[in-house]
Amino acid sequence: MSSVEPILQIKDLRTSFFIDRGEVKAVDGVTLDVPKGKTLGVVGESGCGKSVMALSILQLLEEPGKIVGGEILFNNVNLLQKSEKEMRDIRGNNISMIFQEPMTSLNPVYTIGEQISESYRVHQNMGKKDAYQKSLEMLRLVGIPSPEKRLHQYPYELSGGMRQRVMIAMALACRPDLLVADEPTTALDVTIQAQILELIKDLQTKLHMSVIIITHDLGIVAETCDRVAVMYCGNIVEQADAEELFERPRHPYTAGLFNSLPRHDQEKEELEAILGYVPSPIEMPQGCRFSPRCSYAEEICRQQNPDLKTLDNTRAVRCWIYSDGWKGSKEVAYHG
Amino acid sequence: MLQFIVRRFIQTIPVILGVTLLVFSLIHLIPGDPAQIMAGEAAPEATVEAMRERLGLNDPLHVQYGRYMSSLLQGDLGQSVRTSRPVMDEIQPRIMITIRLAIYSMILSIILGLVAGVVSAVRRYGLLDATLMLAALFGFSMPNFWLGLMLIKLVSIDLALLPPSGWGTWQQGILPIITLGTGGAAIIARMTRSSMLDVINQDYIRTARAKGLKERVVIYKHGLKNALIPVVTVVGIEMGMLLSGTVLVETVFAVNGMGRLAIDAIRARDFPVVQGIVLIFALIFVGVNLLVDISYRYLNKRIELN
Ligand SMILES: Nc1ncnc2c1ncn2[C@@H]1O[C@H](COP(=O)(O)OP(=O)(O)OP(=O)(O)O)[C@@H](O)[C@H]1O
Ligand code: SF4
Ligand SMILES: [Mg+2]
């Protein structure tokens, strides 16, 4: 556990899609916590369940997705026991979300002002005029040039980066305690990416928010996150403070991820890719999900999935290596 | 926008010219000698010749067309062969009846179609959706005249609830409007459903939900307005079908509109009247499509780049 009190705790969350071919366990026992006022990065390869986990927090899943178990404690209250109406009051008000695709996440037929002011009108019962005034302030806050003009423009008149700023303005309008940003910069140019991340960091300090940043870019994690949760096949395999994690990854998958990063201090950029493929969510391997690709795997790994085990006070790992009965080497290779 | 409207207006001019040309040629396109047909098959040669003279059929075609156009510009559609009255006077008392019938039916189509389409999309793959779409399939494939006859039998004869014919009171209006509006409602419902289903899966709908909006607001405010854009085009095409539908519906319900006049005129081989009606129908159709184009553009101008 982190030393700071968590604002959000997810315990053994399980979310599945029930399709014709069977149950797709997209999130299968995720446990993590978000320290108050800090940034948690969630990393993992494409398809490991990051977005599904994020959507589960706000219960925004669509058919045939369904949360089948676990708890999501927000300020120690289980969100999964709230009614739809209570959840509506939380969405965009206490917890907000921004998405990967700024180009399509804004409604093309309404002005920017209309879309931002909606948050104020629904959560703070504000009149139209006041809501527009507040929206203007928000546009200013997220650094949009000539905000008065933008207020009356439609999304197509804005670039991708500007639209993501508008999304941020919209998400933060009601000063939420938690912002869930699902790959907020993946669709943007590199220079714009940096600006958007900086903006999120900056606003986090100003507004005293907690943030979850979902990404598959370890560079972003290194720059912006206080804590990191590594996800693999619907599980969290390792969670630790960012610094510690980068210093010494404990889980073979985390180490593999880091080892596959191109390093700038080396002449020959030799990439050590993780061997094998991500298993299909319909046919999960028995035992540890990483076992078919793991060079440390022993017999027990193929039989039983390890539990998430707290190592030090601040780190949790889901791997048999750190159990008492482990006979093999306890050193996970990492050349960081 | 104004520029667009003006340009679009100018573009309709050649269309209207084309229509007049077609309508003018109508009389020459039918097989046989128009004067003979109009005068009646058994008419003596002298009568036929008089008819030919009266219609100016002896002049070269371009002279005839020139004459036709110049009188058209003065609002003169020629003379009815049957009653010898100006065609304009024949049409005038009936035109508003047909336009009312068409407009009310259109309104019914739009309201029914939109509601059914949205409900279907929201309850997709459910029982209500299946029922509504089956009903739409029926409404779509049922011929107007048959539906009209069935309604007369059921509602007017068996249940004796509404009058089976005529036009004037609201009771007389109900059955023809339902008959004429059903097909359009079915098409609009199907179009709205598919358009809505497409919209519901868009990212901005998820954004709207993430904002904490009520599902109703998400669907109607954020969804429907986007879903309407393709539906508008269908409404334009639908209006054309509706106009042609008035011919049958007015006949079935004995409504004294232009459609019925058209049938009577065709039966009596009263070509000037037929020409006049076809021209007016065509002009209305062109006008409606102009309106549709403008509203489509209005709805669409905000997403030009997408
Ligand atoms: N609508 C759906 N129907 C069926 N399965 C789904 C659906 N949405 C997601 N999944 C499953 O859930 C898994 C996790 O998807 P998710 O979108 O959370 O991945 P992700 O980690 O966000 O990936 P990315 O980095 O590509 O965004 C996918 O592998 C997919 O099989
Ligand atoms: S549990 Fe075994 S297979 Fe899984 S990561 Fe650890 S060592 Fe590898
Ligand atoms: Mg994702």
XYZ file of C-alpha atoms and ligand atoms in Angstrom:
682
model
C 0.000 0.000 0.000
C 1.092 3.517 -0.699
C 1.718 5.825 2.199
C -0.946 8.291 1.058
C -4.550 7.436 1.697
C -6.172 6.135 -1.481
C -9.017 8.031 -3.132
C -9.928 5.042 -5.239
C -9.444 1.392 -4.456
C -10.314 -1.332 -6.887
C -10.592 -4.758 -5.363
C -10.710 -7.919 -7.430
C -12.702 -6.224 -10.192
C -13.980 -8.567 -12.838
C -15.616 -7.359 -16.038
C -16.671 -9.670 -18.839
C -18.186 -9.462 -22.274
C -20.782 -12.079 -22.931
C -20.595 -12.833 -26.618
C -21.804 -15.768 -28.703
C -18.493 -17.578 -28.466
C -18.512 -17.347 -24.681
C -17.402 -15.103 -21.854
C -14.513 -12.750 -22.575
C -12.943 -11.952 -19.225
C -11.492 -8.595 -20.221
C -10.797 -7.571 -16.630
C -10.238 -10.549 -14.413
C -9.383 -9.697 -10.860
C -7.871 -6.232 -10.982
C -6.754 -4.826 -7.676
C -5.165 -1.407 -7.461
C -5.340 1.865 -5.613
C -4.998 5.504 -6.550
C -3.349 7.653 -3.898
C -5.069 10.948 -3.169
C -3.636 13.843 -5.146
C -1.256 11.591 -7.063
C -1.061 10.100 -10.515
C -1.384 6.407 -11.132
C -0.219 5.108 -14.470
C -1.780 1.960 -15.830
C 0.398 0.323 -18.464
C 0.047 -2.778 -20.535
C -0.099 -4.041 -24.075
C -3.049 -3.414 -26.345
C -6.049 -5.525 -25.415
C -5.005 -6.241 -21.828
C -8.160 -4.578 -20.490
C -7.079 -1.061 -19.588
C -9.999 0.712 -21.236
C -12.511 -1.800 -19.949
C -11.175 -1.264 -16.438
C -11.449 2.501 -16.848
C -14.993 2.325 -18.183
C -15.904 0.008 -15.319
C -14.991 2.678 -12.790
C -17.709 4.972 -14.129
C -19.949 2.087 -15.159
C -19.980 3.238 -18.739
C -19.709 -0.222 -20.251
C -22.002 -1.061 -23.054
C -23.669 -4.301 -23.953
C -22.525 -7.044 -23.838
C -20.051 -5.841 -21.189
C -20.911 -6.425 -17.566
C -19.165 -6.033 -14.223
C -19.377 -9.466 -12.659
C -17.551 -8.993 -9.402
C -15.349 -7.003 -7.098
C -15.499 -3.621 -5.458
C -14.695 -0.105 -6.579
C -14.259 2.049 -3.491
C -14.292 5.777 -4.084
C -13.580 7.608 -0.855
C -14.368 4.294 0.813
C -17.813 3.977 -0.727
C -18.470 1.109 -3.103
C -19.557 2.552 -6.444
C -20.874 -0.798 -7.579
C -23.660 -0.503 -5.036
C -24.834 2.862 -6.280
C -27.954 3.296 -8.337
C -27.787 4.545 -11.898
C -29.023 7.940 -10.736
C -26.342 8.168 -8.047
C -23.727 7.183 -10.611
C -24.938 9.955 -12.922
C -24.333 12.462 -10.164
C -20.785 11.173 -9.818
C -19.913 11.094 -13.527
C -18.409 14.331 -14.713
C -18.802 15.728 -11.225
C -16.649 13.698 -8.823
C -14.981 11.437 -11.354
C -14.374 12.504 -14.932
C -12.988 10.740 -17.913
C -11.224 11.736 -21.095
C -10.730 9.473 -24.044
C -8.190 8.519 -26.635
C -9.905 9.987 -29.693
C -10.279 13.765 -29.444
C -11.422 13.886 -33.075
C -14.571 11.890 -32.419
C -15.204 12.443 -28.728
C -16.927 15.791 -29.164
C -20.413 16.046 -30.584
C -20.151 17.515 -34.092
C -23.489 19.336 -34.008
C -23.063 21.368 -30.823
C -20.755 24.251 -30.097
C -17.837 23.918 -27.718
C -19.553 26.274 -25.285
C -22.747 24.265 -25.328
C -20.869 21.056 -24.626
C -18.820 22.384 -21.744
C -21.626 24.323 -20.138
C -23.760 21.200 -20.091
C -21.639 19.930 -17.185
C -22.396 23.003 -15.105
C -26.048 22.933 -15.957
C -26.545 19.310 -15.046
C -24.353 19.151 -11.933
C -24.608 22.656 -10.534
C -28.047 23.684 -11.777
C -26.498 26.723 -13.348
C -28.377 28.954 -15.781
C -27.283 29.119 -19.370
C -25.493 32.419 -19.066
C -23.522 31.557 -15.935
C -22.634 28.172 -17.378
C -21.222 29.815 -20.505
C -19.258 32.217 -18.358
C -17.775 29.313 -16.406
C -17.061 27.462 -19.632
C -15.143 30.450 -20.876
C -13.046 30.383 -17.707
C -12.364 26.692 -18.262
C -11.254 27.284 -21.854
C -8.897 29.919 -20.549
C -7.620 27.548 -17.884
C -6.749 24.832 -20.407
C -4.851 27.368 -22.482
C -7.007 27.685 -25.559
C -6.192 30.828 -27.528
C -9.043 33.337 -28.126
C -11.474 31.392 -25.932
C -14.363 33.808 -26.567
C -14.312 32.835 -30.205
C -13.865 29.114 -29.524
C -16.912 29.087 -27.293
C -19.131 29.539 -30.323
C -17.255 27.260 -32.668
C -18.026 23.709 -33.631
C -15.578 20.845 -33.099
C -14.657 20.616 -36.786
C -13.159 24.074 -36.543
C -10.572 22.873 -34.003
C -7.404 20.807 -34.346
C -6.923 17.507 -32.510
C -4.837 19.071 -29.779
C -7.381 21.845 -29.258
C -10.174 19.326 -29.101
C -8.339 17.360 -26.443
C -7.970 20.595 -24.497
C -11.701 21.098 -24.831
C -12.253 17.537 -23.587
C -10.067 18.322 -20.595
C -11.955 21.560 -19.963
C -15.194 19.618 -20.095
C -13.933 16.870 -17.810
C -12.551 19.276 -15.234
C -15.441 21.757 -15.366
C -16.928 20.582 -12.095
C -13.566 20.160 -10.386
C -13.650 16.370 -10.032
C -11.583 14.597 -7.389
C -10.455 11.984 -9.855
C -9.658 12.194 -13.548
C -9.420 9.028 -15.588
C -7.468 9.714 -18.771
C -7.552 6.788 -21.172
C -4.608 7.234 -23.548
C -5.219 10.987 -23.727
C -2.349 11.651 -26.103
C -2.046 8.533 -28.244
C -3.811 10.124 -31.190
C -1.778 13.337 -31.094
C 1.514 14.568 -32.538
C 4.535 14.208 -30.288
C 4.874 17.923 -29.521
C 1.167 18.226 -28.780
C 1.383 15.100 -26.614
C 3.905 16.757 -24.370
C 1.780 19.899 -24.077
C -1.329 17.953 -23.150
C 0.517 15.903 -20.531
C 1.993 19.036 -19.069
C -1.447 20.591 -18.966
C -2.856 17.595 -17.103
C 0.020 17.688 -14.607
C -0.359 21.404 -14.164
C -4.105 21.241 -13.582
C -3.676 18.332 -11.237
C -1.610 20.499 -8.926
C -3.889 23.501 -9.315
C -7.098 21.596 -8.708
C -5.732 19.011 -6.229
C -6.925 16.097 -8.314
C -5.977 12.488 -8.400
C -5.326 11.131 -11.867
C -5.276 7.758 -13.569
C -3.339 7.861 -16.808
C -3.773 4.846 -19.005
C -1.084 4.350 -21.589
C 1.157 1.851 -23.255
C 3.938 4.411 -23.417
C 6.444 3.894 -20.623
C 7.994 7.271 -21.382
C 4.753 8.965 -20.385
C 4.673 6.909 -17.209
C 8.200 7.898 -16.303
C 7.432 11.565 -16.809
C 4.043 11.893 -15.212
C 3.250 9.124 -12.752
C 3.801 8.732 -9.048
C 2.635 5.171 -9.005
C 2.360 2.536 -11.678
C 0.169 -0.505 -12.143
C 1.248 -2.968 -14.821
C -1.552 -4.897 -16.438
C -1.385 -8.159 -18.313
C -4.343 -10.140 -19.643
C -6.921 -8.595 -17.344
C -4.723 -8.832 -14.251
C -2.518 -6.364 -12.442
C 0.822 -8.117 -12.306
C 2.788 -5.460 -10.495
C 2.067 -2.226 -8.702
C 4.705 0.072 -7.230
C 5.909 3.632 -6.863
C 7.157 4.780 -10.232
C 10.706 5.407 -9.163
C 11.078 2.051 -7.492
C 9.521 0.269 -10.405
C 11.850 1.831 -12.923
C 14.768 1.123 -10.684
C 13.936 -2.484 -10.237
C 11.005 -4.219 -11.850
C 10.140 -7.416 -10.021
C 7.683 -9.135 -12.287
C 9.184 -10.877 -15.341
C 6.586 -9.189 -17.559
C 7.406 -5.721 -16.234
C 11.081 -6.415 -16.698
C 10.363 -7.604 -20.217
C 8.453 -4.417 -20.986
C 11.309 -2.275 -19.723
C 13.937 -4.335 -21.504
C 12.102 -3.855 -24.755
C 12.386 -0.085 -24.461
C 14.861 1.571 -26.814
C 17.558 3.205 -24.714
C 19.158 6.433 -25.642
C 22.422 5.851 -23.809
C 23.328 2.868 -25.941
C 24.856 2.990 -29.371
C 23.247 -0.121 -30.772
C 19.608 -0.044 -29.932
C 19.092 -3.709 -29.395
C 15.520 -4.384 -28.522
C 14.775 -7.351 -26.394
C 11.185 -8.076 -27.309
C 9.035 -10.259 -25.129
C 8.761 -13.587 -26.918
C 5.437 -15.066 -27.919
C 2.002 -13.521 -28.251
C -0.614 -12.127 -25.933
C -3.052 -15.000 -25.421
C -6.611 -14.672 -26.684
C -8.965 -13.616 -23.901
C -11.231 -16.533 -24.750
C -8.527 -19.123 -24.190
C -6.504 -17.948 -21.240
C -3.593 -20.221 -20.394
C -3.914 -22.189 -17.216
C -1.971 -20.959 -14.230
C -0.019 -17.721 -14.576
C -1.171 -15.926 -17.706
C 2.343 -14.971 -18.565
C 3.724 -18.495 -18.220
C 3.776 -19.368 -21.956
C 6.022 -16.370 -22.565
C 7.984 -16.352 -19.327
C 11.565 -17.609 -19.293
C 11.408 -18.186 -15.532
C 8.314 -20.341 -15.590
C 8.344 -23.475 -13.447
C 5.843 -26.263 -13.055
C 3.689 -24.409 -10.522
C 3.361 -21.431 -12.868
C 1.520 -23.565 -15.403
C -0.842 -24.955 -12.803
C -1.946 -22.084 -10.646
C -2.246 -18.353 -11.125
C -0.295 -16.608 -8.338
C -2.013 -14.060 -6.090
C -1.068 -10.415 -5.966
C 1.359 -10.354 -3.100
C 2.543 -7.324 -1.179
C 6.337 -7.309 -1.101
C 7.473 -4.194 0.643
C 4.980 -1.721 1.950
C 4.675 -0.089 -1.404
C 4.916 -2.870 -3.914
C 2.681 -5.710 -4.967
C 3.622 -8.458 -7.424
C 1.672 -11.341 -8.894
C 4.373 -13.929 -9.451
C 5.420 -17.261 -7.932
C 9.050 -16.148 -7.799
C 8.259 -14.206 -4.656
C 6.591 -17.065 -2.836
C 8.371 -19.022 -0.123
C 8.342 -22.294 -2.000
C 10.144 -20.929 -5.066
C 13.203 -23.021 -5.881
C 14.583 -21.205 -8.925
C 16.478 -17.967 -9.217
C 14.948 -14.925 -7.550
C 16.787 -12.488 -9.754
C 14.754 -11.069 -12.603
C 17.082 -9.836 -15.305
C 16.834 -6.137 -15.950
C 19.361 -4.005 -17.670
C 17.966 -0.573 -16.938
C -25.284 29.783 -46.580
C -27.145 32.537 -48.457
C -24.799 32.001 -51.343
C -25.593 28.316 -51.256
C -29.337 28.972 -51.312
C -29.043 31.344 -54.254
C -26.855 28.907 -56.147
C -29.221 26.082 -55.425
C -32.154 28.206 -56.669
C -30.379 28.940 -59.912
C -29.639 25.254 -60.338
C -33.331 24.440 -60.313
C -33.989 26.581 -63.386
C -32.708 24.049 -65.931
C -34.569 21.332 -64.034
C -37.808 23.270 -64.326
C -37.165 23.911 -68.024
C -36.575 20.202 -68.508
C -39.816 19.445 -66.725
C -41.797 21.802 -68.950
C -40.221 20.222 -72.010
C -41.178 16.759 -70.817
C -44.690 17.800 -69.907
C -45.055 19.511 -73.252
C -43.860 16.405 -75.108
C -46.262 14.211 -73.161
C -48.966 14.812 -75.691
C -46.692 13.809 -78.567
C -45.162 10.837 -76.841
C -48.346 8.844 -76.517
C -48.796 6.470 -79.396
C -51.356 7.508 -81.991
C -52.772 10.859 -82.993
C -53.489 12.962 -79.900
C -56.271 14.868 -81.611
C -57.945 11.611 -82.605
C -57.619 10.211 -79.094
C -58.985 13.325 -77.469
C -61.842 13.650 -79.848
C -62.734 10.018 -79.357
C -62.054 7.032 -81.558
C -65.314 7.209 -83.433
C -65.158 10.956 -84.038
C -65.489 12.088 -87.667
C -62.436 13.514 -89.392
C -63.825 17.057 -89.222
C -64.079 16.956 -85.413
C -60.564 15.600 -85.159
C -59.303 18.328 -87.443
C -61.072 20.965 -85.342
C -59.451 19.500 -82.234
C -56.060 19.553 -83.923
C -56.579 23.168 -84.875
C -57.767 24.103 -81.403
C -54.693 22.558 -79.778
C -52.403 24.070 -82.394
C -51.039 20.676 -83.327
C -50.514 21.656 -86.938
C -47.710 24.069 -86.163
C -44.073 22.980 -86.052
C -42.999 21.599 -82.639
C -40.785 24.504 -81.627
C -43.600 26.946 -82.331
C -45.893 24.833 -80.206
C -43.370 24.740 -77.358
C -42.805 28.479 -77.608
C -46.522 29.046 -77.376
C -46.811 26.633 -74.487
C -44.050 28.362 -72.565
C -45.287 31.871 -73.156
C -48.762 31.065 -71.927
C -47.233 29.139 -69.024
C -45.356 32.241 -67.965
C -48.682 34.066 -67.854
C -50.090 31.365 -65.629
C -52.121 29.856 -68.428
C -52.091 26.068 -68.543
C -54.428 25.786 -71.499
C -57.992 24.683 -71.696
C -59.689 21.553 -70.556
C -60.940 19.571 -73.510
C -63.746 18.152 -71.423
C -65.173 21.284 -69.815
C -63.615 23.964 -71.979
C -62.670 25.793 -68.820
C -59.095 26.961 -68.227
C -57.028 24.151 -66.713
C -55.984 26.549 -63.958
C -59.595 26.915 -62.855
C -60.010 23.145 -62.817
C -56.936 22.660 -60.652
C -57.173 25.617 -58.318
C -59.981 24.482 -56.003
C -58.346 21.092 -55.627
C -54.705 21.941 -55.210
C -54.922 22.899 -51.549
C -56.793 19.708 -50.719
C -53.997 17.601 -52.129
C -51.279 19.709 -50.563
C -53.001 19.463 -47.169
C -53.412 15.739 -47.514
C -49.755 15.391 -48.454
C -48.491 17.647 -45.683
C -50.563 16.029 -42.944
C -49.489 12.599 -44.144
C -45.898 13.741 -44.195
C -46.165 15.050 -40.648
C -47.673 11.757 -39.561
C -44.893 9.852 -41.357
C -42.188 11.935 -39.751
C -43.553 11.756 -36.209
C -44.420 8.065 -36.331
C -41.242 7.185 -38.183
C -38.930 9.088 -35.847
C -40.520 7.787 -32.665
C -40.584 4.182 -33.880
C -37.049 4.430 -35.243
C -35.574 5.890 -32.073
C -37.417 3.477 -29.793
C -36.293 0.555 -31.942
C -32.703 1.689 -31.865
C -32.695 2.225 -28.113
C -34.288 -1.175 -27.517
C -32.260 -2.801 -30.230
C -32.686 -6.544 -30.672
C -35.457 -6.529 -28.073
C -39.047 -7.593 -28.547
C -40.282 -4.029 -29.084
C -37.652 -3.476 -31.741
C -38.604 -6.672 -33.533
C -42.305 -5.800 -33.382
C -41.805 -2.276 -34.641
C -39.554 -3.341 -37.474
C -41.964 -6.069 -38.508
C -44.718 -3.473 -38.527
C -42.487 -1.212 -40.592
C -41.894 -4.017 -43.053
C -45.648 -4.411 -43.419
C -46.237 -0.690 -43.704
C -43.537 -0.511 -46.297
C -44.744 -3.376 -48.462
C -48.475 -2.752 -48.218
C -49.880 -1.028 -51.305
C -51.653 2.209 -50.445
C -54.945 1.342 -52.085
C -55.124 -1.989 -50.312
C -54.431 -0.441 -46.915
C -57.070 2.190 -47.706
C -59.651 -0.413 -48.609
C -58.877 -2.454 -45.495
C -59.227 0.617 -43.300
C -62.554 1.468 -44.913
C -63.789 -2.048 -44.329
C -62.572 -2.238 -40.741
C -63.007 1.251 -39.392
C -65.845 2.629 -41.488
C -67.978 -0.403 -42.252
C -67.376 -2.935 -39.465
C -66.788 -0.518 -36.600
C -68.607 2.449 -38.108
C -66.189 4.862 -36.433
C -65.183 7.155 -39.262
C -66.691 8.163 -42.603
C -65.372 6.123 -45.538
C -65.073 8.977 -48.003
C -64.981 12.678 -48.655
C -62.810 15.504 -47.385
C -63.572 18.488 -45.226
C -64.215 17.400 -41.650
C -61.377 16.077 -39.523
C -63.099 12.727 -39.290
C -62.934 12.438 -43.043
C -59.266 13.282 -42.981
C -58.059 10.561 -40.638
C -58.216 7.477 -42.841
C -56.702 9.019 -45.994
C -53.903 10.552 -43.956
C -53.138 7.246 -42.252
C -53.262 5.426 -45.571
C -50.936 7.848 -47.264
C -48.595 8.304 -44.301
C -47.967 4.679 -43.384
C -45.490 3.833 -46.125
C -43.415 6.896 -45.399
C -43.510 6.262 -41.661
C -42.153 2.781 -42.306
C -39.277 4.038 -44.433
C -38.410 6.838 -42.041
C -38.561 4.416 -39.090
C -36.103 2.046 -40.706
C -33.795 4.836 -41.752
C -33.930 6.474 -38.316
C -33.227 3.182 -36.614
C -30.127 2.400 -38.633
C -28.883 5.961 -38.446
C -29.499 6.043 -34.707
C -27.748 2.716 -34.151
C -24.778 4.111 -35.967
C -24.795 7.257 -33.847
C -25.269 5.444 -30.525
C -21.896 3.753 -30.977
C -20.061 7.007 -31.570
C -17.467 8.254 -29.143
C -19.325 11.486 -28.414
C -22.252 9.511 -27.044
C -19.910 7.920 -24.529
C -18.594 11.411 -23.749
C -22.139 12.578 -23.092
C -22.735 9.671 -20.716
C -19.409 10.321 -18.991
C -20.646 13.842 -18.315
C -23.422 12.447 -16.161
C -26.274 13.254 -18.498
C -29.541 11.391 -18.261
C -29.972 8.650 -20.830
C -32.900 10.569 -22.289
C -30.734 13.625 -22.880
C -27.959 11.462 -24.299
C -30.316 9.857 -26.815
C -32.460 12.800 -27.817
C -30.093 15.718 -27.514
C -26.786 14.150 -28.464
C -27.963 11.246 -30.574
C -31.052 12.225 -32.483
C -29.762 15.477 -33.897
C -26.883 13.633 -35.510
C -29.066 10.761 -36.609
C -31.450 13.144 -38.357
C -28.958 14.217 -40.982
C -29.343 11.186 -43.277
C -33.058 10.962 -42.491
C -33.679 14.394 -44.000
C -32.733 13.104 -47.455
C -35.157 10.237 -47.138
C -37.909 12.677 -46.249
C -37.292 14.452 -49.551
C -37.599 11.275 -51.591
C -40.547 10.269 -49.488
C -42.383 13.468 -50.423
C -42.222 12.439 -54.069
C -43.741 9.069 -53.296
C -46.374 10.779 -51.242
C -47.449 13.039 -54.070
C -47.871 10.130 -56.425
C -49.650 8.293 -53.628
C -52.314 10.990 -53.456
C -53.621 9.830 -56.830
C -54.596 6.435 -55.468
C -55.613 7.540 -52.017
C -57.851 10.314 -53.305
C -59.508 7.834 -55.605
C -60.061 5.250 -52.877
C -61.489 7.783 -50.426
C -63.274 9.929 -53.007
C -61.298 13.013 -52.020
C -61.737 15.764 -54.575
C -58.089 16.651 -54.907
C -55.674 16.925 -57.767
C -54.927 13.219 -57.772
C -58.520 12.351 -58.389
C -58.744 15.071 -61.005
C -55.755 13.466 -62.703
C -57.517 10.097 -62.869
C -60.705 11.682 -64.178
C -58.745 13.641 -66.758
C -56.851 10.575 -67.915
C -60.085 8.644 -68.278
C -61.603 11.468 -70.309
C -58.373 11.817 -72.329
C -58.299 15.428 -71.240
C -54.610 15.926 -71.949
C -54.257 19.611 -71.106
C -55.515 18.916 -67.591
C -53.194 15.912 -67.221
C -50.304 18.055 -68.397
C -51.184 20.794 -65.957
C -51.353 18.397 -63.023
C -48.099 16.661 -63.911
C -46.401 20.034 -64.186
C -47.664 21.163 -60.808
C -46.705 17.899 -59.121
C -43.262 18.180 -60.646
C -42.860 21.768 -59.496
C -43.897 20.862 -55.964
C -41.399 18.006 -55.997
C -38.605 20.273 -57.180
C -39.536 22.794 -54.495
C -39.562 20.198 -51.735
C -36.184 18.906 -52.775
C -34.825 22.399 -52.741
C -36.041 22.748 -49.170
C -34.564 19.385 -48.222
C -31.214 20.325 -49.703
C -31.161 23.565 -47.810
C -32.047 21.957 -44.484
C -29.554 19.162 -45.064
C -26.917 21.725 -45.670
C -28.002 23.605 -42.561
C -27.746 20.494 -40.387
C -24.551 19.418 -42.032
C -22.585 22.616 -42.157
C -21.217 21.936 -38.715
C -19.541 18.726 -39.709
C -18.222 19.693 -43.104
C -14.759 18.375 -42.386
C -15.789 15.005 -40.996
N -17.424 -4.850 -26.973
C -16.623 -5.890 -26.719
N -17.028 -7.133 -26.991
C -16.224 -8.182 -26.735
N -15.012 -8.095 -26.206
C -14.548 -6.883 -25.918
C -15.326 -5.703 -26.164
N -14.615 -4.638 -25.778
C -13.446 -5.114 -25.319
N -13.406 -6.454 -25.389
C -12.312 -7.326 -24.972
O -11.694 -6.774 -23.871
C -10.296 -6.821 -24.014
C -9.696 -5.577 -23.433
O -10.042 -4.459 -24.229
P -9.558 -2.999 -23.842
O -10.207 -2.095 -24.815
O -9.794 -2.746 -22.421
O -8.017 -3.077 -24.134
P -6.954 -1.942 -23.876
O -6.023 -2.447 -22.863
O -7.633 -0.658 -23.589
O -6.231 -1.900 -25.278
P -5.733 -0.627 -26.116
O -4.369 -0.309 -25.636
O -5.711 -1.175 -27.511
O -6.722 0.456 -25.920
C -10.023 -6.972 -25.487
O -9.013 -7.893 -25.690
C -11.296 -7.485 -26.050
O -11.158 -8.861 -26.312
S 4.427 -16.734 -12.008
Fe 5.903 -17.947 -13.099
S 5.291 -17.707 -15.200
Fe 4.256 -16.159 -14.110
S 5.565 -14.444 -14.274
Fe 6.126 -15.411 -12.386
S 7.724 -16.786 -12.963
Fe 6.795 -16.171 -14.853
Mg -7.869 1.159 -24.665
